[in-house]
């Protein structure tokens, strides 16, 4: 067996198992930590697919920002952390059936897509990050969605600082 | 073999593994894992001497002798401390979350050692030449933040939790200017790979072209490391020992090792990004010489970090956050835009790139210093008009 295949199999198993633990863990913080492991394993899959940029961005955004945000929120609400009730509802078999059918449908759709059976494109170009960057600023490609996303984020930033502002500071007119 | 021992060792080991009946791919994979293990072990062992060196230097800065009992010049003091730590019991508090509690120190050490995977140690000697190495450094740092938070939460101790909140506030805040100034060498080298950045410094080190960015990076990484003057993660009079208050024995030792190794790692990253990495006369012909240059540069930056620690008083929490958001972040944004603009202009007009960038940075420095001077003067006047009253604000503890 090739080492890459072995690494892929191990990573796949870790991804699936930790994803399962996310939904079955009783403590919310544990679920969040299992989610971190799932996302880390997905980033390893990106590395195996020769997409280092996506892999690192996966770590920076999902582990560095989103997972830490989730854990922070969970940590601040200490009381409602442990789930003691039953973990399945009475209709769990129905939900399972629907999930299996949906999964089978997705697999069928993916397999029947022409891109799956098409030959692999050759080696990944060495300057794929540069091409990605050019795509984001080129008028013919994605400059409009990119700029719209930036404006949206800026609006969120302004909104957050407005919400976080204490009322007395607003009355004083922004004393340092 | 004399000039390039790295390639020689690699070839010998490959031949050995192949003669044992491995296929070429497996031999390569085994060597990769072996290399990672050797690098991590050497780094962890080097911490013994780092801690000793730092204590000795700090002692000299403070007119003391420092450790001088165990071994020549007290060199084996850290080894003795380590033996003591091994002999102790790792105590897990009663209501602590055991798995998370024990996992946290490992993650913190991992986040520091992981950086070395992309740092080129000598020409051709690098763990992996990642295309997005600079981004990777940022990403692996986030794992350390996660570890600190896990440590604070799982201890089931209020001081540890408050300490973790404080650390995360500091680490996440200082990440903003750090990421921004990391883009400056990326712009200058038009590459995110650390190998590419070192190669781009063949003509001129980036510290000459981007001194402001180098300075901001050094300050923010000291804050990311949580050491003086930004050692707010620990505060005996406020939050006891901070996020690691419950840890004992080697579990505590891991946090300790991570902190001291982090300062050397900062040295390595600064040396790579701004001081030309392994570059120096004759380094291409003799990779061993390149490694020595790299080591010297790394230790020089490390020395500056220790020097800062021994010289500056620690800042208050409000000063720490204000300094970051009101001072470093605007500077980082400004210098990023300035560098991008000036570099493009210089390329378009055919000017000397280094000269123009030095001039632009000089102007930026004068503006920044003028602003600081004005701010200090206004602050002094205000303090004289209204003497400072110490307010007991509980929110300031966070």
PDB file of C-alpha atoms in Angstrom, chain B residues 17 97 110 118 167 212 232 239 255 288 332 335 337 361 389:
ATOM      1  CA  UNK B  17      16.230   2.021   4.308  1.00  0.00           C
ATOM      2  CA  UNK B  97     -12.266  17.571  32.845  1.00  0.00           C
ATOM      3  CA  UNK B 110       2.546  21.584  19.415  1.00  0.00           C
ATOM      4  CA  UNK B 118       8.117  25.522   7.485  1.00  0.00           C
ATOM      5  CA  UNK B 167      -5.019  35.324  27.511  1.00  0.00           C
ATOM      6  CA  UNK B 212       8.529  49.407  10.756  1.00  0.00           C
ATOM      7  CA  UNK B 232      -0.495  39.699  31.831  1.00  0.00           C
ATOM      8  CA  UNK B 239      -5.379  35.990  39.017  1.00  0.00           C
ATOM      9  CA  UNK B 255       3.583  25.286  29.398  1.00  0.00           C
ATOM     10  CA  UNK B 288      26.350  24.109   7.018  1.00  0.00           C
ATOM     11  CA  UNK B 332       0.110  47.919  10.679  1.00  0.00           C
ATOM     12  CA  UNK B 335       2.453  50.422   6.673  1.00  0.00           C
ATOM     13  CA  UNK B 337      -0.903  50.105   2.337  1.00  0.00           C
ATOM     14  CA  UNK B 361       9.553  53.870   6.097  1.00  0.00           C
ATOM     15  CA  UNK B 389      -7.685  58.260  40.733  1.00  0.00           C
TER      16      UNK B 389
END
